[in-house]
Short mmCIF file of C-alpha atoms in Angstrom, two decimals:
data_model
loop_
_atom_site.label_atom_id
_atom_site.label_comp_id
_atom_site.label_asym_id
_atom_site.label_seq_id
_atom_site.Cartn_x
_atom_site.Cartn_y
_atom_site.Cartn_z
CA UNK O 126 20.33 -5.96 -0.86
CA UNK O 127 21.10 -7.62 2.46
CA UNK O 128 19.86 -11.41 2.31
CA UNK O 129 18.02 -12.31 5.40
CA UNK O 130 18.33 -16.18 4.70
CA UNK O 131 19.76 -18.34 2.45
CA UNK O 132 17.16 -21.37 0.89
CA UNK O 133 19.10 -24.56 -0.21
CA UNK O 134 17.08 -25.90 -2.95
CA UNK O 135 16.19 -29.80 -3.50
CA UNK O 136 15.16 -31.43 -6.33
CA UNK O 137 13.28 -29.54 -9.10
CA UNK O 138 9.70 -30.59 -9.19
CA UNK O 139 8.93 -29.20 -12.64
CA UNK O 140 10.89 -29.95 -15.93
CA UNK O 141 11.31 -25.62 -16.11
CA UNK O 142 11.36 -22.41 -14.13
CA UNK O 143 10.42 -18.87 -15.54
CA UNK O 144 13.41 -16.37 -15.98
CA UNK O 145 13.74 -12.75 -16.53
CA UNK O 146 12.18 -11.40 -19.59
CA UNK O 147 9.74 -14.66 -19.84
CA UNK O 148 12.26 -17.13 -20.93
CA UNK O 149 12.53 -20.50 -19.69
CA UNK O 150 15.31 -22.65 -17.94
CA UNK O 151 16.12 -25.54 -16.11
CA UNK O 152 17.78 -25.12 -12.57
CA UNK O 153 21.08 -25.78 -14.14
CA UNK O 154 20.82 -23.15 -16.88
CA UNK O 155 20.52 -20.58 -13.80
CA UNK O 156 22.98 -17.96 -13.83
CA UNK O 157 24.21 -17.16 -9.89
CA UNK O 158 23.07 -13.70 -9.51
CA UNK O 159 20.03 -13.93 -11.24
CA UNK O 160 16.86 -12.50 -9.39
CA UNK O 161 12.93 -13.78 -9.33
CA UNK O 162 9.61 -13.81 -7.94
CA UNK O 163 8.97 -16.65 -5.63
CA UNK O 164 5.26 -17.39 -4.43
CA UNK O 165 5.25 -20.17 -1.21
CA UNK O 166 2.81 -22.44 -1.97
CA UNK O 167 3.10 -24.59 1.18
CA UNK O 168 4.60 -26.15 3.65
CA UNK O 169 6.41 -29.51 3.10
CA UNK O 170 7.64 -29.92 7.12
CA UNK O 171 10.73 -30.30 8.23
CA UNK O 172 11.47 -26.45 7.52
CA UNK O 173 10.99 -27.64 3.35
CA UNK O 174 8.67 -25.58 1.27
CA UNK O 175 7.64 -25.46 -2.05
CA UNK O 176 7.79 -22.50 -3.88
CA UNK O 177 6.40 -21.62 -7.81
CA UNK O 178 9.25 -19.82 -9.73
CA UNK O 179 7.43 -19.04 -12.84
CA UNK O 180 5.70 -22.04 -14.26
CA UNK O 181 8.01 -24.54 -12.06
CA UNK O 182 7.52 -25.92 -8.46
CA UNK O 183 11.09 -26.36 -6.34
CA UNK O 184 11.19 -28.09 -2.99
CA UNK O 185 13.28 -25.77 -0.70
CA UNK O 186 14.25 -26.24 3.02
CA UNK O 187 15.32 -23.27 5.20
CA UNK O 188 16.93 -23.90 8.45
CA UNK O 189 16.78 -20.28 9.80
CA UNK O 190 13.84 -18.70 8.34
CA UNK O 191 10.12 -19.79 8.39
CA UNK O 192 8.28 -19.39 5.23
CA UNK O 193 4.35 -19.01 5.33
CA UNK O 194 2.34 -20.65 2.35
CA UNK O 195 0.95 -16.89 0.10
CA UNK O 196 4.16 -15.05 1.01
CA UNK O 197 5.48 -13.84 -2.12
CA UNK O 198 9.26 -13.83 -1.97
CA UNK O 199 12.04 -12.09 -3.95
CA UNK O 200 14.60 -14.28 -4.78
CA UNK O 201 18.40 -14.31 -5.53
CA UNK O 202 20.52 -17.59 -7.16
CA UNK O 203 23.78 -17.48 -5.49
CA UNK O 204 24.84 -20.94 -6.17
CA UNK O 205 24.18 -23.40 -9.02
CA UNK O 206 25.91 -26.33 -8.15
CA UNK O 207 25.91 -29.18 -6.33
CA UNK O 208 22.38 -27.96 -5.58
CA UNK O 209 20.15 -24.90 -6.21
CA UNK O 210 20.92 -22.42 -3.72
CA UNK O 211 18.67 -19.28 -3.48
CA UNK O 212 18.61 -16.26 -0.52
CA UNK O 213 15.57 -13.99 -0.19
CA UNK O 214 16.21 -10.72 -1.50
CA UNK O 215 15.73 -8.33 1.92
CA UNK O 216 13.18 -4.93 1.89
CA UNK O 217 12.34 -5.94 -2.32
CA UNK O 218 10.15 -3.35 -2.09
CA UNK O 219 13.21 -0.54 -1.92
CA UNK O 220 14.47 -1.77 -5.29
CA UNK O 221 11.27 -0.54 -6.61
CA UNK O 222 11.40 3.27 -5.16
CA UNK O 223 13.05 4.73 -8.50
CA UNK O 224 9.92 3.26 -10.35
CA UNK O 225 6.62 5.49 -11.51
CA UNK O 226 4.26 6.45 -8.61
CA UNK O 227 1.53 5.58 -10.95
CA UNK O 228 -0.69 4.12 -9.02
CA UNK O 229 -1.52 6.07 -6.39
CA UNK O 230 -3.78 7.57 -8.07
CA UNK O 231 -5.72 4.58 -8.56
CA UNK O 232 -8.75 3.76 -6.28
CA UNK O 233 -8.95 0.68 -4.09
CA UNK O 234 -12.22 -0.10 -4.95
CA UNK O 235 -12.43 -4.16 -4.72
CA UNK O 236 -16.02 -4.33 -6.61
CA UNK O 237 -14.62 -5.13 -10.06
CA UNK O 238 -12.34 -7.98 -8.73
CA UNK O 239 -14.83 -9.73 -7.18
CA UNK O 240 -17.00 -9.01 -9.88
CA UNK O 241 -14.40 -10.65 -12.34
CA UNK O 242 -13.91 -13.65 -9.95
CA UNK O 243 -17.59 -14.61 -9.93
CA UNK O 244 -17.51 -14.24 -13.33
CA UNK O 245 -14.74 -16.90 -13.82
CA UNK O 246 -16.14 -20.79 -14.51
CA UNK O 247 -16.30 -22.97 -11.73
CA UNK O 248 -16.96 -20.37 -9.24
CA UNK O 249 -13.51 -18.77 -9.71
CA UNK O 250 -13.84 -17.14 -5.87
CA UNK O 251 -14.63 -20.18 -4.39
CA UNK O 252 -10.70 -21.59 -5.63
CA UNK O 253 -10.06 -19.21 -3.00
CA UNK O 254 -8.60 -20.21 0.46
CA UNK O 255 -11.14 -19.79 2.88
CA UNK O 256 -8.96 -16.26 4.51
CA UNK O 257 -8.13 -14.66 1.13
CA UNK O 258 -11.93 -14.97 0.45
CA UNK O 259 -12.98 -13.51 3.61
CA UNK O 260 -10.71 -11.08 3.45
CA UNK O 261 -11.96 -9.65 -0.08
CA UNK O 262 -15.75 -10.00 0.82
CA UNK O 263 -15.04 -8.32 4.63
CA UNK O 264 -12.92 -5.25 2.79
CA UNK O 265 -15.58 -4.79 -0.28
CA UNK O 266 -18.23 -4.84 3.34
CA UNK O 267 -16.21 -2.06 5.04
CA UNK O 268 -16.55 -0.02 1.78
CA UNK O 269 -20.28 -0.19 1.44
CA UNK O 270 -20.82 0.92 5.01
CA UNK O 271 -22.10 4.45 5.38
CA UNK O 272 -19.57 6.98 7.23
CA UNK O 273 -21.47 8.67 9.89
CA UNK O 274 -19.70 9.81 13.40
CA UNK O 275 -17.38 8.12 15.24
CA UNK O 276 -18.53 4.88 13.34
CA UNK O 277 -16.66 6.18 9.81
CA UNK O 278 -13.49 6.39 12.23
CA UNK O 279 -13.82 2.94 12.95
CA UNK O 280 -14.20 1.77 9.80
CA UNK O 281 -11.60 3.43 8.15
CA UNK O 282 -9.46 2.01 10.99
CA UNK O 283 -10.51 -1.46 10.18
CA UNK O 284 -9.67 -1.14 5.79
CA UNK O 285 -6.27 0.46 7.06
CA UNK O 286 -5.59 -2.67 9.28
CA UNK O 287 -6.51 -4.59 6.39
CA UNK O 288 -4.45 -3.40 3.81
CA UNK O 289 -1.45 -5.00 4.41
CA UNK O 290 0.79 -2.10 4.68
CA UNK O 291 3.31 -3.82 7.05
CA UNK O 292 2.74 -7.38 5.90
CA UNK O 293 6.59 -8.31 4.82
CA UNK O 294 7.46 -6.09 8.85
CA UNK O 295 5.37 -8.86 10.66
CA UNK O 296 5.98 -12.07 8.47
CA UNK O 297 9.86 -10.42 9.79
CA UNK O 298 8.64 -10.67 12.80
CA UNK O 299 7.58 -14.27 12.68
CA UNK O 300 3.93 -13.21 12.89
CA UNK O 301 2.62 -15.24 10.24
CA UNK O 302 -1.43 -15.16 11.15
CA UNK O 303 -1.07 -10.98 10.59
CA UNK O 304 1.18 -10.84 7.76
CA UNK O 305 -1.23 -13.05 5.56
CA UNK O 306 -3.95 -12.11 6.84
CA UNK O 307 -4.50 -8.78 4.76
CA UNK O 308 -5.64 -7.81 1.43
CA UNK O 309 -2.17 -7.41 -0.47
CA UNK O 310 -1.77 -11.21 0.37
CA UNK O 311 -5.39 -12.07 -0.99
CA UNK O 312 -4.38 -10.02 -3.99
CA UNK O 313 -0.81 -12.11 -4.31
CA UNK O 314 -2.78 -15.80 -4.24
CA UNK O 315 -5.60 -14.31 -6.66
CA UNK O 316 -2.33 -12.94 -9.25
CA UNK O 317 -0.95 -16.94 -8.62
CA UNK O 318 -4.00 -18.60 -9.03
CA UNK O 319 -5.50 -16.30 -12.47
CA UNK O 320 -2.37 -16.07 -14.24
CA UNK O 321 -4.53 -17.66 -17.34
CA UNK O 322 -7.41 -14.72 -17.23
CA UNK O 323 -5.99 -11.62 -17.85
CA UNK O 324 -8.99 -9.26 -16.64
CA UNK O 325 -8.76 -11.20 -13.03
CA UNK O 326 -4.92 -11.12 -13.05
CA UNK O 327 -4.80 -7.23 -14.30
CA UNK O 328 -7.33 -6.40 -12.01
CA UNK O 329 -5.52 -7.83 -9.00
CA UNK O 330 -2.03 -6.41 -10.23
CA UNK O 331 -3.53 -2.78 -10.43
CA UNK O 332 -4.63 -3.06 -6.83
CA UNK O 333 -1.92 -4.92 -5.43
CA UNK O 334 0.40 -1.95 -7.12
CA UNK O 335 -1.53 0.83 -5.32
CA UNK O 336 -1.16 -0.65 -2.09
CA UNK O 337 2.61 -1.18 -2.94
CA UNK O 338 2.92 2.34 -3.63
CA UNK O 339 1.88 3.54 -0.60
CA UNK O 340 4.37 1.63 1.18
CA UNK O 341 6.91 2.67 -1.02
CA UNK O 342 5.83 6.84 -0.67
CA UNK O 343 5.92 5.74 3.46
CA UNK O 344 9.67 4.79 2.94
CA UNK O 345 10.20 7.67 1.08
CA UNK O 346 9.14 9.79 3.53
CA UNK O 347 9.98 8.19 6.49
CA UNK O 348 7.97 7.62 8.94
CA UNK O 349 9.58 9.25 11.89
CA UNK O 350 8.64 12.33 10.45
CA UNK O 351 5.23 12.12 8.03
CA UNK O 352 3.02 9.01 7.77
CA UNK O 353 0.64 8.85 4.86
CA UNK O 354 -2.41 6.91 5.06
CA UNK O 355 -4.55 5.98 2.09
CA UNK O 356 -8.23 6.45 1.97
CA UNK O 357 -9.66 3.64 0.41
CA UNK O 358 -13.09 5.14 0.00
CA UNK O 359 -14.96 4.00 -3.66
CA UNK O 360 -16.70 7.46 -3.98
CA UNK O 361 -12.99 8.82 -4.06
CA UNK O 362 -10.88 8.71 -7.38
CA UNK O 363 -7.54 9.56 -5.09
CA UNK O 364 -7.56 10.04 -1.47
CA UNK O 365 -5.14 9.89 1.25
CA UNK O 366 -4.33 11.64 4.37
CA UNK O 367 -0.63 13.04 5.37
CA UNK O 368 -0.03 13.67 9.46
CA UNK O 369 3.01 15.45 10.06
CA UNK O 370 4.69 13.14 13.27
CA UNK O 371 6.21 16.64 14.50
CA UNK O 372 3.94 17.82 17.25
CA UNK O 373 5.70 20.13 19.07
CA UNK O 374 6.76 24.12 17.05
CA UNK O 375 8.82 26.67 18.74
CA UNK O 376 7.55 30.05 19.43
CA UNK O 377 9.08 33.17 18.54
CA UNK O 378 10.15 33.42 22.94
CA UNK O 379 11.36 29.77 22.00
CA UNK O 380 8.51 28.24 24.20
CA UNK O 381 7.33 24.69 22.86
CA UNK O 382 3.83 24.73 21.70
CA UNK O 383 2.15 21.55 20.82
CA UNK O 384 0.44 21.54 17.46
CA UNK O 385 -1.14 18.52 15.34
CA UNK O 386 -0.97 18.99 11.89
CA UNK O 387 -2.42 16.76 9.26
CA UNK O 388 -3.81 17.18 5.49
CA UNK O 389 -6.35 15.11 3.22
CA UNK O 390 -5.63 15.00 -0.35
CA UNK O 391 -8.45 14.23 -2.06
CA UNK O 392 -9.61 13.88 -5.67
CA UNK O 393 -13.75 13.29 -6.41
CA UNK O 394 -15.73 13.49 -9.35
CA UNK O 395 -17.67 17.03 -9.98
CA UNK O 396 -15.32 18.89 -7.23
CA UNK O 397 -11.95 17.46 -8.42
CA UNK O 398 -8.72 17.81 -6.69
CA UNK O 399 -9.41 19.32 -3.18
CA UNK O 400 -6.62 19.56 -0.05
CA UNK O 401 -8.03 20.33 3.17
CA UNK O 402 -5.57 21.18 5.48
CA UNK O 403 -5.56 21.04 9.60
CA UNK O 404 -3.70 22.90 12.41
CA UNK O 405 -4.54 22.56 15.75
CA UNK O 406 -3.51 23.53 18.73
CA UNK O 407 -4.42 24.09 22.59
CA UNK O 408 -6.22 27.18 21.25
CA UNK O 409 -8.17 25.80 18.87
CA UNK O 410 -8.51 24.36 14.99
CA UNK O 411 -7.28 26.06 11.72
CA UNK O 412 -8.47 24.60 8.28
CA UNK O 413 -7.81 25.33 4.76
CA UNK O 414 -9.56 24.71 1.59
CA UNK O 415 -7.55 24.39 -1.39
CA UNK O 416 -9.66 23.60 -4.63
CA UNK O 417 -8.35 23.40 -7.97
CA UNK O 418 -9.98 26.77 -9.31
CA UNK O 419 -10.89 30.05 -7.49
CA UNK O 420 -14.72 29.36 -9.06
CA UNK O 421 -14.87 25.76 -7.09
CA UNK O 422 -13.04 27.35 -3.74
CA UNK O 423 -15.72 30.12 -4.04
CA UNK O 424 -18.97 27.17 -3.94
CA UNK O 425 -17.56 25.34 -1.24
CA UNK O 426 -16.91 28.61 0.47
CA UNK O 427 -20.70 29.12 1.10
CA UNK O 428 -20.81 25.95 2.92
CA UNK O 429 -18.87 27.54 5.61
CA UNK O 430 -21.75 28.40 8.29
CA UNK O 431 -22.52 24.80 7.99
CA UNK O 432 -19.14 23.79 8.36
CA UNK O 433 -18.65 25.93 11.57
CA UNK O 434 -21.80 24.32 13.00
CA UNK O 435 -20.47 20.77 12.32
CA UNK O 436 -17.74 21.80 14.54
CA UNK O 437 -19.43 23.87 17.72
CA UNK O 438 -17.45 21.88 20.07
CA UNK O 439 -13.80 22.75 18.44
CA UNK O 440 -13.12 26.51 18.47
CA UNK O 441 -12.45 27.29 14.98
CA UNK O 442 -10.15 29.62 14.57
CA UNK O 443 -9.81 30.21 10.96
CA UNK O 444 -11.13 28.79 7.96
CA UNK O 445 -10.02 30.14 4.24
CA UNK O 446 -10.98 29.09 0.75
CA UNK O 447 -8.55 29.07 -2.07
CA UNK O 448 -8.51 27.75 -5.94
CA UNK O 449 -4.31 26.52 -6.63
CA UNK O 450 -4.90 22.72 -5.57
CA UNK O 451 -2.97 20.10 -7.91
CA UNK O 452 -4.22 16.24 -7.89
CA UNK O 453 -2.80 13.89 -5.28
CA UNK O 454 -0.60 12.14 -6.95
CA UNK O 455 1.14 14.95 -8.32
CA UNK O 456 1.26 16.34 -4.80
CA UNK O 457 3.04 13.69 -3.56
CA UNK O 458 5.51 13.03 -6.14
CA UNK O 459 6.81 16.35 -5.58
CA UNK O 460 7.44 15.73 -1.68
CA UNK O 461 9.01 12.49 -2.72
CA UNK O 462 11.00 14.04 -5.07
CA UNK O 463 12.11 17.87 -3.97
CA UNK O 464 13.11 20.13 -7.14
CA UNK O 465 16.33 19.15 -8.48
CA UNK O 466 16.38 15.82 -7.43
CA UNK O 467 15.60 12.43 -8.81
CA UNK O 468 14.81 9.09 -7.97
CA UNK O 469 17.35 7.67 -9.73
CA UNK O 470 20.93 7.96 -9.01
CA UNK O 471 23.02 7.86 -11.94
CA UNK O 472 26.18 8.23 -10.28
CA UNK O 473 28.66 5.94 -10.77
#
C-alpha cells in the first residue's frame, strides 16, 4: 500500500462523512488509518479539489498530484489533527485480488443501464456530463453493429479502447483526457450521481465490477506473459480471449520456432460453454473445438467443410472436435488460482 501523494484536507464542507460499515462521522471522529472511497467532484484551482466521502463534500489541495473531476480515489486518514490529512491509497485495485471472480461471468451489455437511466424522472441521462453520456450511447452503438470482416476487428478494437482497462495507468501518467474518457469512469459518475435508485446504481455496480475483474485476472496473470481481453459482445453470456505473449517454442534440435497462440472462451445460449483454441505457425493454423459435451462437439463438427472454406487462404493444418469444455469463469479461476493454492494468504 505505497501512497503516491499525500492530500492535506481544508475545511469540511458537510456537517458528516460516510465511514466503514455505513456509519457516520465528523472529520474529527476519524480514526488515522482508516480507509474510504473518494469520488473528485471538481476542481477548486489552486491544486484544491473537492472530493464526496460518503454523504460529505471536503475541500482538499494537493501540491504534487493532479486530481481529475470522476476519478474515484481510495483513500487513507493518516493524520487527524491540526487538519484532515488523507494519502491516496496506490494500485486499490490489488487489495481486491483475494475477492470472488464473480463477475466475469457477467456480460457487458450496456442496454439495461441506459434503459434504467431514461427511465429515471427528469431525464435521468441527460444529468449526465456531456462525455460520460457519449461514452455510454457510442459503446451501446459499437454493440449493435454487425461483425462482418475486417470491420468486426475494428470494432472490437474500438469497445476494448473504451473500456477503461488502464484508466488509473494513464490518470498515473498525468493523461487525464484518456483516463476519463472510458466507460468504467461513466459507470463511476452514474454510481455517484444514482446512489438514491437502486436499479440504476446496481446496474452500474454490476458492470463497473466486471470490468474491474478483468483488470484484476490481467494482474493476476501478468501481462508479460498472457493478456486476457474481454469480449464484450451482447449475444455472448461470457466471452473473452487469452493470447499467450510467448511467441517463440524450442524444437526438439533446440531451433526457435515462432508460434502465436491464443484461445476464446466463450459461453452462448443453445451451444453453451465452447473454447476454441489457436496455434499457428510459419506452417500454417491449428484449431481446437472444445464443447461442453461430446453430443454438442459432434454438431459443430459437421460445420467443418465450411469452416475450412472460411479459411482457404490460411493452411489449416488440423482441426479436432471435443466435448470436456468448463464455463469461462471457471476456466479462469483455475489459472488464477493453480491447485493447492489460494488467494488468500493466511500466513502470519
Amino acid at each position: 500500500m505505497e501512497p503516491i501523494a499525500a492530500l492535506s484536507s481544508a475545511p469540511v464542507l458537510g456537517s458528516s462523512t460516510s465511514g466503514a460499515g455505513g456509519q457516520q462521522y465528523h472529520s474529527q471522529q476519524m480514526l488515522e488509518g482508516q480507509t474510504m472511497h473518494a469520488f473528485v467532484v471538481k476542481a477548486a484551482g489552486e491544486n484544491k479539489f473537492i472530493l464526496d466521502i460518503g454523504t460529505n463534500r471536503i475541500l482538499a489541495q494537493s501540491d504534487s498530484v493532479t486530481l481529475t473531476p470522476g476519478q474515484s480515489l481510495q483513500l487513507q486518514v493518516t493524520a487527524t489533527t491540526p487538519l484532515l490529512e488523507l494519502k491516496i491509497i496506490s494500485a486499490p485495485l490489488q487489495q481486491h485480488l483475494g475477492q470472488s471472480l464473480t463477475f466475469i461471468g457477467q456480460n457487458l451489455d450496456v442496454s439495461s443501464l441506459l434503459q434504467t437511466l431514461q427511465q429515471q424522472p427528469n431525464s435521468g441521462i441527460e444529468t449526465l456530463t456531456t462525455a460520460s453520456r457519449q461514452i455510454l450511447e457510442s459503446f451501446f452503438a459499437l454493440q449493435q453493429r454487425p461483425l462482418n470482416g475486417k470491420e468486426g476487428g475494428e470494432v472490437l478494437q474500438q469497445m476494448i479502447d473504451t473500456l477503461g482497462l488502464q484508466m488509473e495507468a494513464k490518470l498515473g501518467k498525468g493523461l487525464k483526457d484518456e483516463g476519463t474518457s472510458s466507460l468504467k469512469s461513466a459507470l463511476l459518475e452514474v454510481i455517484h450521481l444514482f446512489k438514491e435508485s437502486e436499479k440504476t446504481e446496481g446496474t452500474a455496480k454490476t458492470l463497473l465490477a466486471t470490468i474491474e475483474s478483468f483488470q484484476l485476472s490481467q494482474l493476476r496473470l501478468d501481462q508479460d506473459k498472457t493478456l486476457i481481453i474481454p469480449l464484450p459482445f451482447p449475444f455472448l453470456d461470457q466471452g473473452y480471449l487469452l493470447i499467450d505473449q510467448k511467441q517463440e517454442q524450442e524444437t526438439e534440435d533446440h531451433r526457435r520456432k515462432k508460434q502465436l497462440h491464443f484461445s476464446l472462451h466463450l459461453a452462448l445460449s443453445g451451444l453453451g460453454n465452447i473454447q476454441i483454441e489457436f496455434v499457428q505457425t510459419d506452417e500454417g493454423l491449428w484449431m481446437r473445438f472444445n464443447c461442453d459435451s461430446q453430443e454438442k462437439a459432434d454438431f459443430v463438427g459437421q460445420f467443418s467443410d465450411d469452416l475450412r472454406q472460411q479459411l482457404a487462404d490460411t493452411p489449416l493444418q488440423g482441426l479436432s472436435f471435443s466435448g470436456t469444455a468448463n464455463a469461462p469463469d471457471t476456466d479462469l479461476v483455475r489459472r488464477l488460482v493453480p491447485a493447492g493454492k489460494s488467494f488468500l494468504d493466511t500466513k502470519a
